[in-house]
PDB file of C-alpha atoms in Angstrom:
ATOM      1  CA  UNK A   1      17.837  11.389  13.026  1.00 54.00           C
ATOM      2  CA  UNK A   2      22.166  10.598  13.267  1.00 57.00           C
ATOM      3  CA  UNK A   3      23.977   7.374  13.597  1.00 72.00           C
ATOM      4  CA  UNK A   4      26.932   9.269  14.718  1.00 86.00           C
ATOM      5  CA  UNK A   5      27.918   8.399  18.432  1.00 91.00           C
ATOM      6  CA  UNK A   6      28.168  10.798  20.782  1.00 92.00           C
ATOM      7  CA  UNK A   7      29.741  11.123  23.725  1.00 93.00           C
ATOM      8  CA  UNK A   8      27.502  12.158  26.116  1.00 93.00           C
ATOM      9  CA  UNK A   9      25.320   8.838  25.610  1.00 94.00           C
ATOM     10  CA  UNK A  10      28.452   7.261  27.760  1.00 94.00           C
ATOM     11  CA  UNK A  11      27.009   9.053  30.902  1.00 95.00           C
ATOM     12  CA  UNK A  12      25.917   7.419  34.150  1.00 95.00           C
ATOM     13  CA  UNK A  13      22.545   8.846  33.317  1.00 95.00           C
ATOM     14  CA  UNK A  14      22.239   6.325  30.104  1.00 96.00           C
ATOM     15  CA  UNK A  15      23.787   3.194  32.255  1.00 97.00           C
ATOM     16  CA  UNK A  16      20.787   1.489  32.866  1.00 97.00           C
ATOM     17  CA  UNK A  17      19.698   2.035  29.137  1.00 96.00           C
ATOM     18  CA  UNK A  18      22.921   0.586  28.113  1.00 97.00           C
ATOM     19  CA  UNK A  19      23.000  -2.447  30.504  1.00 97.00           C
ATOM     20  CA  UNK A  20      19.530  -3.289  28.880  1.00 96.00           C
ATOM     21  CA  UNK A  21      20.756  -2.965  25.309  1.00 97.00           C
ATOM     22  CA  UNK A  22      23.445  -5.021  26.759  1.00 97.00           C
ATOM     23  CA  UNK A  23      21.506  -7.881  27.797  1.00 97.00           C
ATOM     24  CA  UNK A  24      19.477  -7.781  24.765  1.00 97.00           C
ATOM     25  CA  UNK A  25      22.147  -8.423  22.547  1.00 98.00           C
ATOM     26  CA  UNK A  26      22.787 -11.043  24.573  1.00 98.00           C
ATOM     27  CA  UNK A  27      20.078 -13.134  24.622  1.00 97.00           C
ATOM     28  CA  UNK A  28      19.804 -12.459  20.522  1.00 97.00           C
ATOM     29  CA  UNK A  29      22.356 -13.980  19.720  1.00 98.00           C
ATOM     30  CA  UNK A  30      20.952 -17.634  21.507  1.00 97.00           C
ATOM     31  CA  UNK A  31      19.410 -20.246  18.556  1.00 97.00           C
ATOM     32  CA  UNK A  32      16.328 -18.840  17.151  1.00 96.00           C
ATOM     33  CA  UNK A  33      14.231 -21.328  18.918  1.00 95.00           C
ATOM     34  CA  UNK A  34      15.569 -20.974  21.831  1.00 96.00           C
ATOM     35  CA  UNK A  35      14.445 -16.984  21.459  1.00 97.00           C
ATOM     36  CA  UNK A  36      10.637 -17.619  20.161  1.00 95.00           C
ATOM     37  CA  UNK A  37      10.017 -19.994  23.905  1.00 95.00           C
ATOM     38  CA  UNK A  38      12.012 -17.341  25.956  1.00 96.00           C
ATOM     39  CA  UNK A  39      10.077 -14.364  23.981  1.00 96.00           C
ATOM     40  CA  UNK A  40       6.887 -16.520  24.500  1.00 94.00           C
ATOM     41  CA  UNK A  41       7.301 -17.097  28.111  1.00 96.00           C
ATOM     42  CA  UNK A  42       8.342 -13.091  28.509  1.00 96.00           C
ATOM     43  CA  UNK A  43       4.755 -12.060  27.079  1.00 96.00           C
ATOM     44  CA  UNK A  44       2.833 -14.722  29.177  1.00 95.00           C
ATOM     45  CA  UNK A  45       4.938 -13.471  31.726  1.00 96.00           C
ATOM     46  CA  UNK A  46       4.379  -9.742  31.936  1.00 95.00           C
ATOM     47  CA  UNK A  47       0.423 -10.008  31.189  1.00 95.00           C
ATOM     48  CA  UNK A  48      -0.538  -9.701  34.765  1.00 95.00           C
ATOM     49  CA  UNK A  49       2.310  -6.973  35.112  1.00 96.00           C
ATOM     50  CA  UNK A  50      -0.029  -4.663  32.396  1.00 96.00           C
ATOM     51  CA  UNK A  51      -3.381  -4.858  33.523  1.00 97.00           C
ATOM     52  CA  UNK A  52      -3.929  -1.347  31.499  1.00 97.00           C
ATOM     53  CA  UNK A  53      -2.579  -2.776  28.422  1.00 97.00           C
ATOM     54  CA  UNK A  54      -4.603  -5.962  28.880  1.00 97.00           C
ATOM     55  CA  UNK A  55      -7.609  -3.770  29.379  1.00 98.00           C
ATOM     56  CA  UNK A  56      -7.150  -1.559  26.372  1.00 98.00           C
ATOM     57  CA  UNK A  57      -6.449  -4.896  24.517  1.00 98.00           C
ATOM     58  CA  UNK A  58      -9.776  -6.771  25.339  1.00 97.00           C
ATOM     59  CA  UNK A  59     -11.598  -3.517  24.611  1.00 98.00           C
ATOM     60  CA  UNK A  60     -10.363  -3.011  21.124  1.00 98.00           C
ATOM     61  CA  UNK A  61     -11.391  -6.722  20.856  1.00 98.00           C
ATOM     62  CA  UNK A  62     -14.739  -5.787  21.925  1.00 97.00           C
ATOM     63  CA  UNK A  63     -15.643  -3.288  20.109  1.00 98.00           C
ATOM     64  CA  UNK A  64     -13.825  -4.597  16.602  1.00 98.00           C
ATOM     65  CA  UNK A  65     -15.266  -8.136  17.287  1.00 98.00           C
ATOM     66  CA  UNK A  66     -18.515  -7.298  18.845  1.00 97.00           C
ATOM     67  CA  UNK A  67     -19.742 -10.958  17.721  1.00 96.00           C
ATOM     68  CA  UNK A  68     -16.610 -12.654  18.920  1.00 97.00           C
ATOM     69  CA  UNK A  69     -17.301 -15.332  21.882  1.00 96.00           C
ATOM     70  CA  UNK A  70     -15.936 -13.980  25.390  1.00 95.00           C
ATOM     71  CA  UNK A  71     -13.821 -17.781  25.107  1.00 97.00           C
ATOM     72  CA  UNK A  72     -12.477 -16.651  22.196  1.00 97.00           C
ATOM     73  CA  UNK A  73     -11.687 -13.430  22.971  1.00 97.00           C
ATOM     74  CA  UNK A  74      -9.715 -14.539  25.674  1.00 96.00           C
ATOM     75  CA  UNK A  75      -7.670 -16.958  23.532  1.00 97.00           C
ATOM     76  CA  UNK A  76      -6.676 -14.258  21.038  1.00 97.00           C
ATOM     77  CA  UNK A  77      -5.391 -11.635  24.434  1.00 97.00           C
ATOM     78  CA  UNK A  78      -3.148 -14.665  25.306  1.00 97.00           C
ATOM     79  CA  UNK A  79      -1.761 -15.505  22.319  1.00 97.00           C
ATOM     80  CA  UNK A  80      -1.673 -11.477  21.741  1.00 97.00           C
ATOM     81  CA  UNK A  81       0.214 -11.066  24.856  1.00 97.00           C
ATOM     82  CA  UNK A  82       2.649 -13.900  23.759  1.00 96.00           C
ATOM     83  CA  UNK A  83       3.308 -12.177  20.224  1.00 96.00           C
ATOM     84  CA  UNK A  84       3.720  -8.950  22.396  1.00 96.00           C
ATOM     85  CA  UNK A  85       7.051 -11.209  24.543  1.00 96.00           C
ATOM     86  CA  UNK A  86       8.052 -12.189  20.832  1.00 96.00           C
ATOM     87  CA  UNK A  87       8.208  -8.020  20.002  1.00 96.00           C
ATOM     88  CA  UNK A  88      11.358  -7.463  22.429  1.00 96.00           C
ATOM     89  CA  UNK A  89      13.137 -10.519  21.354  1.00 97.00           C
ATOM     90  CA  UNK A  90      12.182  -9.805  17.417  1.00 97.00           C
ATOM     91  CA  UNK A  91      13.344  -6.096  17.820  1.00 97.00           C
ATOM     92  CA  UNK A  92      17.046  -7.358  18.974  1.00 97.00           C
ATOM     93  CA  UNK A  93      17.173  -9.731  16.389  1.00 97.00           C
ATOM     94  CA  UNK A  94      16.108  -6.837  13.750  1.00 97.00           C
ATOM     95  CA  UNK A  95      18.714  -4.666  15.486  1.00 97.00           C
ATOM     96  CA  UNK A  96      21.844  -6.773  15.798  1.00 97.00           C
ATOM     97  CA  UNK A  97      21.409  -9.683  14.121  1.00 97.00           C
ATOM     98  CA  UNK A  98      23.713 -10.248  11.045  1.00 96.00           C
ATOM     99  CA  UNK A  99      21.737  -9.999   7.034  1.00 95.00           C
ATOM    100  CA  UNK A 100      23.015 -13.792   6.809  1.00 96.00           C
ATOM    101  CA  UNK A 101      21.735 -15.126   9.829  1.00 97.00           C
ATOM    102  CA  UNK A 102      18.053 -12.938   8.876  1.00 96.00           C
ATOM    103  CA  UNK A 103      18.083 -14.352   5.272  1.00 96.00           C
ATOM    104  CA  UNK A 104      17.457 -17.897   7.139  1.00 95.00           C
ATOM    105  CA  UNK A 105      14.619 -17.242   9.086  1.00 96.00           C
ATOM    106  CA  UNK A 106      12.237 -15.830   6.522  1.00 96.00           C
ATOM    107  CA  UNK A 107      10.516 -15.778   2.783  1.00 95.00           C
ATOM    108  CA  UNK A 108       8.582 -13.367   0.667  1.00 96.00           C
ATOM    109  CA  UNK A 109       5.721 -13.442  -1.477  1.00 97.00           C
ATOM    110  CA  UNK A 110       5.195 -11.095  -4.018  1.00 97.00           C
ATOM    111  CA  UNK A 111       7.741  -9.448  -4.921  1.00 96.00           C
ATOM    112  CA  UNK A 112       7.090  -8.773  -8.050  1.00 97.00           C
ATOM    113  CA  UNK A 113       4.190  -6.604  -6.773  1.00 97.00           C
ATOM    114  CA  UNK A 114       7.064  -4.276  -5.393  1.00 96.00           C
ATOM    115  CA  UNK A 115       8.761  -4.170  -8.662  1.00 95.00           C
ATOM    116  CA  UNK A 116       6.245  -3.838 -10.467  1.00 96.00           C
ATOM    117  CA  UNK A 117       5.161  -0.418  -8.663  1.00 95.00           C
ATOM    118  CA  UNK A 118       8.512   0.834  -8.690  1.00 94.00           C
ATOM    119  CA  UNK A 119       8.673   0.106 -12.320  1.00 93.00           C
ATOM    120  CA  UNK A 120       5.843   3.223 -12.550  1.00 91.00           C
ATOM    121  CA  UNK A 121       8.256   5.181 -11.883  1.00 86.00           C
ATOM    122  CA  UNK A 122       6.299   7.748  -9.066  1.00 90.00           C
ATOM    123  CA  UNK A 123       7.593   6.402  -6.177  1.00 95.00           C
ATOM    124  CA  UNK A 124       6.009   3.451  -3.898  1.00 97.00           C
ATOM    125  CA  UNK A 125       3.725   4.419  -0.514  1.00 97.00           C
ATOM    126  CA  UNK A 126       3.968   1.478   1.132  1.00 97.00           C
ATOM    127  CA  UNK A 127       1.104   1.128   3.625  1.00 96.00           C
ATOM    128  CA  UNK A 128       2.197  -0.731   6.950  1.00 95.00           C
ATOM    129  CA  UNK A 129       0.341  -2.160   9.849  1.00 96.00           C
ATOM    130  CA  UNK A 130       1.884  -2.225  13.297  1.00 97.00           C
ATOM    131  CA  UNK A 131       2.454  -5.692  13.547  1.00 97.00           C
ATOM    132  CA  UNK A 132       4.581  -7.129  16.840  1.00 95.00           C
ATOM    133  CA  UNK A 133       6.937  -7.622  14.290  1.00 95.00           C
ATOM    134  CA  UNK A 134       6.697  -4.165  13.082  1.00 94.00           C
ATOM    135  CA  UNK A 135      10.986  -4.147  14.285  1.00 95.00           C
ATOM    136  CA  UNK A 136      12.162  -6.805  12.388  1.00 96.00           C
ATOM    137  CA  UNK A 137       9.189  -6.519   9.027  1.00 95.00           C
ATOM    138  CA  UNK A 138      11.426  -3.543   8.452  1.00 94.00           C
ATOM    139  CA  UNK A 139      14.912  -5.155   8.517  1.00 95.00           C
ATOM    140  CA  UNK A 140      13.704  -7.794   6.394  1.00 96.00           C
ATOM    141  CA  UNK A 141      11.845  -5.417   3.931  1.00 95.00           C
ATOM    142  CA  UNK A 142      15.019  -3.647   3.786  1.00 95.00           C
ATOM    143  CA  UNK A 143      16.991  -6.742   2.811  1.00 95.00           C
ATOM    144  CA  UNK A 144      14.648  -7.524   0.255  1.00 93.00           C
ATOM    145  CA  UNK A 145      14.840  -3.696  -1.241  1.00 94.00           C
ATOM    146  CA  UNK A 146      16.045  -0.628   1.013  1.00 95.00           C
ATOM    147  CA  UNK A 147      13.819   1.952   1.456  1.00 94.00           C
ATOM    148  CA  UNK A 148      12.855   4.395   3.512  1.00 95.00           C
ATOM    149  CA  UNK A 149      10.162   4.731   6.878  1.00 93.00           C
ATOM    150  CA  UNK A 150       8.295   7.578   8.447  1.00 92.00           C
ATOM    151  CA  UNK A 151       9.301   6.977  12.224  1.00 90.00           C
ATOM    152  CA  UNK A 152       8.709   8.767  15.541  1.00 88.00           C
ATOM    153  CA  UNK A 153      12.169   9.673  17.283  1.00 88.00           C
ATOM    154  CA  UNK A 154      12.815   7.467  20.372  1.00 90.00           C
ATOM    155  CA  UNK A 155      12.869  10.602  23.552  1.00 92.00           C
ATOM    156  CA  UNK A 156      15.792   8.671  24.716  1.00 94.00           C
ATOM    157  CA  UNK A 157      18.863   9.838  22.473  1.00 94.00           C
ATOM    158  CA  UNK A 158      20.589   6.646  23.331  1.00 95.00           C
ATOM    159  CA  UNK A 159      17.935   4.429  22.412  1.00 94.00           C
ATOM    160  CA  UNK A 160      17.369   6.526  19.284  1.00 93.00           C
ATOM    161  CA  UNK A 161      21.012   5.925  18.176  1.00 95.00           C
ATOM    162  CA  UNK A 162      20.572   2.406  18.451  1.00 95.00           C
ATOM    163  CA  UNK A 163      17.570   1.928  16.967  1.00 93.00           C
ATOM    164  CA  UNK A 164      18.445   4.039  13.909  1.00 93.00           C
ATOM    165  CA  UNK A 165      21.534   2.351  13.401  1.00 93.00           C
ATOM    166  CA  UNK A 166      20.211  -1.187  13.735  1.00 93.00           C
ATOM    167  CA  UNK A 167      17.446   0.083  10.801  1.00 93.00           C
ATOM    168  CA  UNK A 168      19.749   1.472   8.776  1.00 93.00           C
ATOM    169  CA  UNK A 169      21.352  -1.453   8.630  1.00 93.00           C
ATOM    170  CA  UNK A 170      19.290  -2.373   5.767  1.00 93.00           C
ATOM    171  CA  UNK A 171      17.464   0.839   4.597  1.00 93.00           C
ATOM    172  CA  UNK A 172      18.336   4.299   3.176  1.00 94.00           C
ATOM    173  CA  UNK A 173      17.034   6.350   5.490  1.00 93.00           C
ATOM    174  CA  UNK A 174      14.023   7.068   8.387  1.00 93.00           C
ATOM    175  CA  UNK A 175      12.102  10.445   7.731  1.00 93.00           C
ATOM    176  CA  UNK A 176      10.373  11.822  10.757  1.00 91.00           C
ATOM    177  CA  UNK A 177       6.801  11.233  10.467  1.00 88.00           C
ATOM    178  CA  UNK A 178       6.329  15.216  10.856  1.00 88.00           C
ATOM    179  CA  UNK A 179       8.884  15.773   7.613  1.00 92.00           C
ATOM    180  CA  UNK A 180       5.814  16.033   4.745  1.00 91.00           C
ATOM    181  CA  UNK A 181       8.173  17.797   2.394  1.00 94.00           C
ATOM    182  CA  UNK A 182      10.543  15.345   3.231  1.00 93.00           C
ATOM    183  CA  UNK A 183       8.368  12.580   2.620  1.00 94.00           C
ATOM    184  CA  UNK A 184       6.762  13.609  -0.687  1.00 95.00           C
ATOM    185  CA  UNK A 185      10.025  14.691  -1.709  1.00 95.00           C
ATOM    186  CA  UNK A 186      11.368  11.123  -1.661  1.00 95.00           C
ATOM    187  CA  UNK A 187       8.403   9.445  -3.428  1.00 96.00           C
ATOM    188  CA  UNK A 188       8.593  12.443  -5.981  1.00 95.00           C
ATOM    189  CA  UNK A 189      12.563  11.197  -6.423  1.00 95.00           C
ATOM    190  CA  UNK A 190      10.827   7.660  -7.387  1.00 95.00           C
ATOM    191  CA  UNK A 191      11.733   6.071  -3.272  1.00 95.00           C
ATOM    192  CA  UNK A 192       9.911   3.566  -1.677  1.00 96.00           C
ATOM    193  CA  UNK A 193       9.035   4.742   1.325  1.00 96.00           C
ATOM    194  CA  UNK A 194       6.839   2.874   4.349  1.00 96.00           C
ATOM    195  CA  UNK A 195       3.690   5.019   6.029  1.00 94.00           C
ATOM    196  CA  UNK A 196       1.576   3.343   8.458  1.00 95.00           C
ATOM    197  CA  UNK A 197      -2.251   4.993   8.706  1.00 96.00           C
ATOM    198  CA  UNK A 198      -3.892   2.196  11.479  1.00 96.00           C
ATOM    199  CA  UNK A 199      -3.200   4.469  14.793  1.00 95.00           C
ATOM    200  CA  UNK A 200      -5.212   7.350  16.358  1.00 96.00           C
ATOM    201  CA  UNK A 201      -3.370  10.259  15.932  1.00 93.00           C
ATOM    202  CA  UNK A 202      -5.986  12.353  17.395  1.00 93.00           C
ATOM    203  CA  UNK A 203      -8.823  14.579  16.002  1.00 93.00           C
ATOM    204  CA  UNK A 204      -5.921  17.202  13.653  1.00 93.00           C
ATOM    205  CA  UNK A 205      -6.076  15.868  10.491  1.00 92.00           C
ATOM    206  CA  UNK A 206      -8.008  13.018  10.717  1.00 96.00           C
ATOM    207  CA  UNK A 207     -11.579  11.982   9.532  1.00 96.00           C
ATOM    208  CA  UNK A 208     -13.979   9.557  10.680  1.00 97.00           C
ATOM    209  CA  UNK A 209     -14.081   6.141   8.654  1.00 97.00           C
ATOM    210  CA  UNK A 210     -15.103   2.690   9.489  1.00 98.00           C
ATOM    211  CA  UNK A 211     -12.614   0.177  11.070  1.00 98.00           C
ATOM    212  CA  UNK A 212     -13.930  -3.728  11.495  1.00 98.00           C
ATOM    213  CA  UNK A 213     -17.163  -3.041  14.028  1.00 97.00           C
ATOM    214  CA  UNK A 214     -16.524   0.973  14.683  1.00 97.00           C
ATOM    215  CA  UNK A 215     -18.390   2.895  12.531  1.00 95.00           C
ATOM    216  CA  UNK A 216     -16.271   6.219  13.473  1.00 96.00           C
ATOM    217  CA  UNK A 217     -12.761   5.767  13.689  1.00 97.00           C
ATOM    218  CA  UNK A 218     -10.345   8.864  13.627  1.00 97.00           C
ATOM    219  CA  UNK A 219      -8.255   8.054  10.921  1.00 97.00           C
ATOM    220  CA  UNK A 220      -4.877  10.028   9.461  1.00 96.00           C
ATOM    221  CA  UNK A 221      -5.580  11.938   6.384  1.00 95.00           C
ATOM    222  CA  UNK A 222      -2.085  11.189   5.466  1.00 93.00           C
ATOM    223  CA  UNK A 223      -2.372   8.792   2.995  1.00 95.00           C
ATOM    224  CA  UNK A 224      -4.545  11.003   1.250  1.00 96.00           C
ATOM    225  CA  UNK A 225      -2.855  14.185   1.501  1.00 95.00           C
ATOM    226  CA  UNK A 226       0.516  12.531   0.503  1.00 95.00           C
ATOM    227  CA  UNK A 227      -1.090  10.145  -2.348  1.00 95.00           C
ATOM    228  CA  UNK A 228      -2.507  13.776  -3.882  1.00 95.00           C
ATOM    229  CA  UNK A 229       0.890  15.399  -3.508  1.00 96.00           C
ATOM    230  CA  UNK A 230       3.333  12.932  -4.729  1.00 95.00           C
ATOM    231  CA  UNK A 231       1.249  11.132  -7.301  1.00 94.00           C
ATOM    232  CA  UNK A 232       2.982   7.905  -5.986  1.00 96.00           C
ATOM    233  CA  UNK A 233       2.003   4.150  -6.396  1.00 96.00           C
ATOM    234  CA  UNK A 234       0.512   2.614  -2.873  1.00 97.00           C
ATOM    235  CA  UNK A 235       1.023  -1.225  -1.737  1.00 97.00           C
ATOM    236  CA  UNK A 236       1.086  -2.784   1.403  1.00 98.00           C
ATOM    237  CA  UNK A 237       3.945  -4.765   2.568  1.00 97.00           C
ATOM    238  CA  UNK A 238       3.217  -6.819   5.895  1.00 97.00           C
ATOM    239  CA  UNK A 239       5.101  -9.603   8.260  1.00 96.00           C
ATOM    240  CA  UNK A 240       4.072 -12.339  10.024  1.00 96.00           C
ATOM    241  CA  UNK A 241       5.297 -14.866  12.244  1.00 96.00           C
ATOM    242  CA  UNK A 242       4.771 -18.348  11.009  1.00 93.00           C
ATOM    243  CA  UNK A 243       3.660 -21.037  13.618  1.00 86.00           C
ATOM    244  CA  UNK A 244       5.596 -23.586  15.340  1.00 81.00           C
ATOM    245  CA  UNK A 245       8.619 -21.340  15.374  1.00 81.00           C
ATOM    246  CA  UNK A 246       8.641 -21.636  11.279  1.00 86.00           C
ATOM    247  CA  UNK A 247      10.514 -18.167  10.334  1.00 94.00           C
ATOM    248  CA  UNK A 248       8.386 -15.293   8.747  1.00 97.00           C
ATOM    249  CA  UNK A 249       6.963 -14.577   5.853  1.00 97.00           C
ATOM    250  CA  UNK A 250       7.203 -11.010   4.303  1.00 97.00           C
ATOM    251  CA  UNK A 251       3.763 -10.638   2.267  1.00 97.00           C
ATOM    252  CA  UNK A 252       4.175  -7.566  -0.641  1.00 97.00           C
ATOM    253  CA  UNK A 253       0.138  -6.821  -1.557  1.00 97.00           C
ATOM    254  CA  UNK A 254      -0.806  -5.895  -5.657  1.00 97.00           C
ATOM    255  CA  UNK A 255      -0.777  -2.342  -6.554  1.00 97.00           C
ATOM    256  CA  UNK A 256      -3.581  -0.576  -5.110  1.00 97.00           C
ATOM    257  CA  UNK A 257      -4.704   0.788  -8.235  1.00 95.00           C
ATOM    258  CA  UNK A 258      -8.392   1.481  -7.110  1.00 95.00           C
ATOM    259  CA  UNK A 259      -7.762   3.894  -4.716  1.00 96.00           C
ATOM    260  CA  UNK A 260     -10.199   6.462  -4.377  1.00 95.00           C
ATOM    261  CA  UNK A 261      -7.922   9.827  -4.424  1.00 87.00           C
ATOM    262  CA  UNK A 262     -10.443  12.473  -4.740  1.00 89.00           C
ATOM    263  CA  UNK A 263     -12.387  11.783  -2.296  1.00 94.00           C
ATOM    264  CA  UNK A 264     -11.105  11.876   1.307  1.00 95.00           C
ATOM    265  CA  UNK A 265     -13.844  10.309   2.907  1.00 95.00           C
ATOM    266  CA  UNK A 266     -13.628   7.563   0.727  1.00 96.00           C
ATOM    267  CA  UNK A 267      -9.750   7.455   1.117  1.00 97.00           C
ATOM    268  CA  UNK A 268      -9.942   6.901   4.443  1.00 97.00           C
ATOM    269  CA  UNK A 269     -12.746   4.051   4.823  1.00 97.00           C
ATOM    270  CA  UNK A 270     -10.755   2.379   1.665  1.00 97.00           C
ATOM    271  CA  UNK A 271      -7.281   2.407   4.139  1.00 97.00           C
ATOM    272  CA  UNK A 272      -8.997   1.011   6.779  1.00 98.00           C
ATOM    273  CA  UNK A 273     -10.761  -1.527   4.997  1.00 98.00           C
ATOM    274  CA  UNK A 274      -7.177  -2.716   3.804  1.00 98.00           C
ATOM    275  CA  UNK A 275      -5.557  -2.532   7.021  1.00 98.00           C
ATOM    276  CA  UNK A 276      -8.153  -4.580   8.408  1.00 98.00           C
ATOM    277  CA  UNK A 277      -7.473  -7.366   6.042  1.00 98.00           C
ATOM    278  CA  UNK A 278      -3.905  -6.964   6.566  1.00 98.00           C
ATOM    279  CA  UNK A 279      -4.571  -7.732  10.351  1.00 98.00           C
ATOM    280  CA  UNK A 280      -6.883 -10.539   9.437  1.00 98.00           C
ATOM    281  CA  UNK A 281      -3.563 -12.086   8.201  1.00 97.00           C
ATOM    282  CA  UNK A 282      -3.010 -12.780  11.725  1.00 97.00           C
ATOM    283  CA  UNK A 283      -4.549 -11.399  14.467  1.00 98.00           C
ATOM    284  CA  UNK A 284      -2.849 -12.450  17.416  1.00 97.00           C
ATOM    285  CA  UNK A 285       0.046 -10.514  16.127  1.00 97.00           C
ATOM    286  CA  UNK A 286      -1.323  -7.598  15.724  1.00 98.00           C
ATOM    287  CA  UNK A 287      -0.984  -4.076  17.710  1.00 97.00           C
ATOM    288  CA  UNK A 288      -4.291  -4.238  19.926  1.00 98.00           C
ATOM    289  CA  UNK A 289      -2.911  -2.508  23.347  1.00 97.00           C
ATOM    290  CA  UNK A 290      -2.790   0.786  21.193  1.00 97.00           C
ATOM    291  CA  UNK A 291      -5.707   2.707  21.836  1.00 97.00           C
ATOM    292  CA  UNK A 292      -7.302   3.117  18.407  1.00 97.00           C
ATOM    293  CA  UNK A 293     -10.470   4.397  19.321  1.00 98.00           C
ATOM    294  CA  UNK A 294      -9.286   7.237  22.228  1.00 97.00           C
ATOM    295  CA  UNK A 295     -10.573   9.985  19.668  1.00 97.00           C
ATOM    296  CA  UNK A 296     -14.290   9.867  19.965  1.00 96.00           C
ATOM    297  CA  UNK A 297     -17.080  12.628  17.727  1.00 94.00           C
ATOM    298  CA  UNK A 298     -18.100  15.574  19.627  1.00 92.00           C
ATOM    299  CA  UNK A 299     -20.541  14.012  22.050  1.00 90.00           C
ATOM    300  CA  UNK A 300     -19.491  10.258  21.793  1.00 92.00           C
ATOM    301  CA  UNK A 301     -18.742   8.837  25.008  1.00 92.00           C
ATOM    302  CA  UNK A 302     -15.434   7.947  25.811  1.00 94.00           C
ATOM    303  CA  UNK A 303     -14.355   4.153  24.672  1.00 95.00           C
ATOM    304  CA  UNK A 304     -11.638   3.424  27.459  1.00 96.00           C
TER     305      UNK A 304
END
């Protein structure tokens, strides 16, 4: 992770990336109601060209909510692609909007919970969820209280520089998700660190636990390991896009005081239930296009 601009970023092979970044910068100068309309339209128009992602999202919804009627699932899927279009716009807002402009568009519920957790002096592991507005949520979170976050470095060096610069406008540092030592060290120093355990990271380092209607979902044991090594407090922070273009609300949950830190299997099931509850705040805004169930127990048929 580096905020240092390098001259090789200007090489012609990066010009297409710079063009895209420049267009995004220009777009997010528009008023928010226009951006909301634009993002929603982009999502709807993109759906016919993203058939693989549409299939994955629909399959995830079938697996998680098998009793949901087909019409209701299709409505949820339509709203999900609308939210996907907004995600692009919100990424530009996160990277390029000023603090003053951002503050006009969100409010916070539960800030005292974060302060209470920090007062314990043990660091705070912030359990995150992959909502479409995640990039913007990280920026907003930092405006409330600058913190750190784990992430996967971008393969494109220009986008890596742009996103890191944008994220650090209101936060302290980004930690490579593979850097367990750095993450635990930050927590032991009393920092608040965002960590999202809601994706399928493969068989290694995972256990199978229930997630919605799926009994066996590959769930990272990272939360369990980090908790035991750091002794950090835990809570959730989630940002939801409010209806009718009314901005955003950041929800900061109570400390997870009943986390079963002595049992890896129970801990995985517990954290999945916590994530379920957060998703149900706005299921249409969740990243259903991720292949959450690609890793199956040995001998079990593929989900996709």
